[in-house]
Structure formats: structure tokens, C-alpha cells
CSV table of C-alpha atoms in Angstrom, one decimal:
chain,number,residue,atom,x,y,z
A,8,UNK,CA,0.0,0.0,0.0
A,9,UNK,CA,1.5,3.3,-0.7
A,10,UNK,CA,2.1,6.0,1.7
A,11,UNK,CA,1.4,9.6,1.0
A,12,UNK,CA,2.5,10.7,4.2
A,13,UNK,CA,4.2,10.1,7.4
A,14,UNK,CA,5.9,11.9,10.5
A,15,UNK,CA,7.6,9.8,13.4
A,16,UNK,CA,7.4,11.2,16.8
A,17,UNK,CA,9.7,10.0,19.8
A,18,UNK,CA,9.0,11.4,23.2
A,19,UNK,CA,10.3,10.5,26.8
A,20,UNK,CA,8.0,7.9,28.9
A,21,UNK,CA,6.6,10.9,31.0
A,22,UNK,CA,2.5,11.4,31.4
A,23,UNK,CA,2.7,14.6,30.6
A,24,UNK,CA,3.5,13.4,26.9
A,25,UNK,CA,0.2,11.5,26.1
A,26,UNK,CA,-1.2,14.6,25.6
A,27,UNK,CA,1.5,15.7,22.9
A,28,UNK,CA,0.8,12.7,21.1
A,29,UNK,CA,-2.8,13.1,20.6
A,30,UNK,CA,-2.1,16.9,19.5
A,31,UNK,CA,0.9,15.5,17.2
A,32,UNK,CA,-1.8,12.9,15.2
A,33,UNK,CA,-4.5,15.5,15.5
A,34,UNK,CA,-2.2,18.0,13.5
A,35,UNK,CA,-0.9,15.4,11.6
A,36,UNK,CA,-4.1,14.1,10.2
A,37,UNK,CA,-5.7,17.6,9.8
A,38,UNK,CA,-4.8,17.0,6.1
A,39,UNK,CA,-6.6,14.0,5.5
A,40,UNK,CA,-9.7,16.0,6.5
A,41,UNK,CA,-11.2,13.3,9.1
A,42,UNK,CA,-14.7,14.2,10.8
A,43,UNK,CA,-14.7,15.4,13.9
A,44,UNK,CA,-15.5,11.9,15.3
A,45,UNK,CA,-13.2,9.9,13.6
A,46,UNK,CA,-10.5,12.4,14.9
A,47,UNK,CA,-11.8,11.9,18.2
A,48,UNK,CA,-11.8,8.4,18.4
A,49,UNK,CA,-7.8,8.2,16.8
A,50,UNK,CA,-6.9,10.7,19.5
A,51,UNK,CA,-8.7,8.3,22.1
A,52,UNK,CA,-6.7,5.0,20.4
A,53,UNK,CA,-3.8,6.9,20.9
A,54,UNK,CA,-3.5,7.8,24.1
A,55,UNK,CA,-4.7,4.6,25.3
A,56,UNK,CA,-2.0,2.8,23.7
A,57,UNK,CA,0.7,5.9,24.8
A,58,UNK,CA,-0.5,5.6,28.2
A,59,UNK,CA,-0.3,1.8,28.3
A,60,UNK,CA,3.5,2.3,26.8
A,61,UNK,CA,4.4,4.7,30.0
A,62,UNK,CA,2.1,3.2,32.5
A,63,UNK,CA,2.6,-0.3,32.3
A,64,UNK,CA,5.9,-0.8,29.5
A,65,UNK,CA,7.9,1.6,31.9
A,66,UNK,CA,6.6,0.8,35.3
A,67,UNK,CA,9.4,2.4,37.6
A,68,UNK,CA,11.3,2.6,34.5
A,69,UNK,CA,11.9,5.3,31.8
A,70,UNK,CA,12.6,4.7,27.8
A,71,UNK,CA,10.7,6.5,25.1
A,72,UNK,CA,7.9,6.2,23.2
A,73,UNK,CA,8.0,5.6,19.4
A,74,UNK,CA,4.8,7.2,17.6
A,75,UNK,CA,4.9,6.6,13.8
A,76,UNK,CA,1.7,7.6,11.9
A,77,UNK,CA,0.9,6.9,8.5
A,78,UNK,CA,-1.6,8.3,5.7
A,79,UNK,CA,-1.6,5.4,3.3
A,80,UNK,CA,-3.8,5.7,-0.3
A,81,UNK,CA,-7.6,5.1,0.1
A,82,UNK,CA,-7.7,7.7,3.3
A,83,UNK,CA,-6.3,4.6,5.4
A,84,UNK,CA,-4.4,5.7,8.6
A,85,UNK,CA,-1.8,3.4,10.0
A,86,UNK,CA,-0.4,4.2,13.6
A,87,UNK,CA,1.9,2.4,15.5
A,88,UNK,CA,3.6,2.9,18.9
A,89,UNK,CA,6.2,1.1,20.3
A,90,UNK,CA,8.1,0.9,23.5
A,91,UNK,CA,11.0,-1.2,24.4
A,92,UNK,CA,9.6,-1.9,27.9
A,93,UNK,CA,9.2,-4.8,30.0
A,94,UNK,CA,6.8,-6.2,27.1
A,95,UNK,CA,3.6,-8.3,28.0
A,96,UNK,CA,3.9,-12.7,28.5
A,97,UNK,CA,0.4,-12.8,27.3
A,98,UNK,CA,-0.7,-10.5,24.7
A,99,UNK,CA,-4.1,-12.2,24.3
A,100,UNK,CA,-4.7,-12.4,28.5
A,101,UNK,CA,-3.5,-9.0,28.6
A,102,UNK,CA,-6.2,-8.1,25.4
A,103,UNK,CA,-9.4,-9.4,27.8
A,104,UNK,CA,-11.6,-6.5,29.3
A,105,UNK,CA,-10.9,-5.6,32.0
A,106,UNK,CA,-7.8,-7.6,32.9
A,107,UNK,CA,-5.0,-5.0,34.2
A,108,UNK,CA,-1.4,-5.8,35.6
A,109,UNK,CA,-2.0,-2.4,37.8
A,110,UNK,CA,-5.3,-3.0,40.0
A,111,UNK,CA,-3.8,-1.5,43.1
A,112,UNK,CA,-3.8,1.8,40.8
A,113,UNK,CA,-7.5,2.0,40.2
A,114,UNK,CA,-6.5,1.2,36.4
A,115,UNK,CA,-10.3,-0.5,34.6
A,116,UNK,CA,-8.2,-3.0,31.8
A,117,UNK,CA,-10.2,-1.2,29.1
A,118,UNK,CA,-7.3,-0.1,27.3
A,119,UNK,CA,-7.1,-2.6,24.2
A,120,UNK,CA,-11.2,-2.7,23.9
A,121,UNK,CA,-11.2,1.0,24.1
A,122,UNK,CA,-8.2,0.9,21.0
A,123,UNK,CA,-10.6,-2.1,19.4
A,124,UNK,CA,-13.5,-0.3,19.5
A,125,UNK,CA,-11.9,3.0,17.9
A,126,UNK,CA,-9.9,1.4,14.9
A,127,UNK,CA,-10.9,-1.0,12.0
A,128,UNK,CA,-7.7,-3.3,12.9
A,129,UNK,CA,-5.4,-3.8,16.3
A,130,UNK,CA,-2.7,-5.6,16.4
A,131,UNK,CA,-0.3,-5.8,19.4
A,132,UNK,CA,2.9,-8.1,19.2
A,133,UNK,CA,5.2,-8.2,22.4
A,134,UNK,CA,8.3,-9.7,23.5
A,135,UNK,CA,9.4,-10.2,27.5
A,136,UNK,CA,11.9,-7.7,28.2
A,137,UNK,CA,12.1,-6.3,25.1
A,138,UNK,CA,9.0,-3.9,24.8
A,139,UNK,CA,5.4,-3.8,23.3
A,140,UNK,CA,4.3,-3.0,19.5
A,141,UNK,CA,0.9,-1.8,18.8
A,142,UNK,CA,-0.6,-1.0,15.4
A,143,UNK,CA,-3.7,0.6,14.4
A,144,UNK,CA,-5.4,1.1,11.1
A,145,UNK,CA,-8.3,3.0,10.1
A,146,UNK,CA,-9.7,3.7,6.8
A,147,UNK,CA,-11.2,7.3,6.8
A,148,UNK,CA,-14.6,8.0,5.7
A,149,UNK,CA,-14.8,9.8,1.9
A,150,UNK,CA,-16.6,12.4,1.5
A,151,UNK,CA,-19.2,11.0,-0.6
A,152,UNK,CA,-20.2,8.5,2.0
């Protein structure tokens, strides 16, 4: 698939950053001309995944944050963000609603049904001490539609 676009973002494992990464896609993507909703939902997908990255790929730890969006043809969007954290042993346990590795932080475990909800496609590959992928893809709405 060809891409018409694409910027690559990499910020400090601080919580103060999730917010820059939702303003970075939302300027990003201004040129694609989403709606207003889809916006909104890519900016939620996002900093769900970001805050996943910081809260739970650097627990008591600090790395960065790898945010690499994507305008591909046919108004698809392609995110990924990566950490090189302490990764997750079971993607598809960790995937369930409402499971968390936190619970002692009042954290609700809706972070991947909150991405899967928001996006046409998740995927999240992980590896034990080596950090956590996630992808996203969405294919904007035309115009016409």
C-alpha cells in the first residue's frame, strides 16, 4: 500500500506526553480531513496505547515512546507505537476487558477494547523484556459516504 504521508514522533516515557501525542496525530491528520469523530476516536486509540506504553511498559522505569503515523492511499491511517519496555507474556490475557497488571492503581483493563473499538484493525505483538508494539489502522470516511 502506498504511503502519501508520514511523520515519526519519539518522546520521553513521561505522562505529561500522552497529551503531545494526541495533539501531534490530531495535526498530523488535519490534512486528510477526518470528521470530527473519527478524529476523536484516533486521538482516544492513541493515548490509550501511549498511556499503556508509559504506565505499564515503563513501570518504575523510563525509555521513550515511538509514535509513527501513517496516511496510506484510500484515506487509510496506520499508527503504530512502540516501546521497548518490559513487554507483555500474554498478549491475548493482557487483550481481555478488564484484565490489568496495575489494580492497586484503580486502572479499569479497558485499554485494548477502548483501541478495538476505535480502529478498524489492532494488532499488538510483544516480547518479555524487550517492549510492546501496537498497530492501528483506520480507513477514513470519503466524502461522498
Amino acid at each position: 500500500m502506498e504511503v502519501k504521508n508520514e511523520i515519526k514522533f519519539i518522546m520521553p516515557s513521561l505522562s505529561v506526553n500522552e497529551a503531545a501525542a494526541r495533539a501531534v496525530v490530531s495535526s498530523f491528520l488535519i490534512q486528510a480531513d477526518p470528521t470530527v469523530e473519527e478524529l476523536s476516536d484516533i486521538r482516544t486509540a492513541v493515548s490509550e496505547a501511549v498511556t499503556n506504553a508509559i504506565v505499564h511498559g515503563y513501570r518504575n522505569s523510563n525509555g521513550n515512546v515511538e509514535l509513527t503515523v501513517k496516511l496510506l492511499e484510500n484515506r487509510e491511517i496506520y499508527i503504530r507505537i512502540k516501546d521497548r519496555g518490559c513487554g507483555i507474556s500474554d498478549v491475548e490475557k493482557a487483550m481481555e476487558p478488564l484484565f490489568t497488571t496495575a489494580p492497586e492503581e484503580e486502572r479499569s483493563g479497558l485499554g485494548f477494547s477502548v483501541m478495538e473499538s476505535f480502529m478498524d484493525k489492532l494488532k499488538v505483538k510483544s516480547n518479555v523484556g524487550k517492549g510492546t508494539t501496537v498497530v492501528m489502522r483506520k480507513r477514513l470516511s470519503s466524502h461522498e459516504d
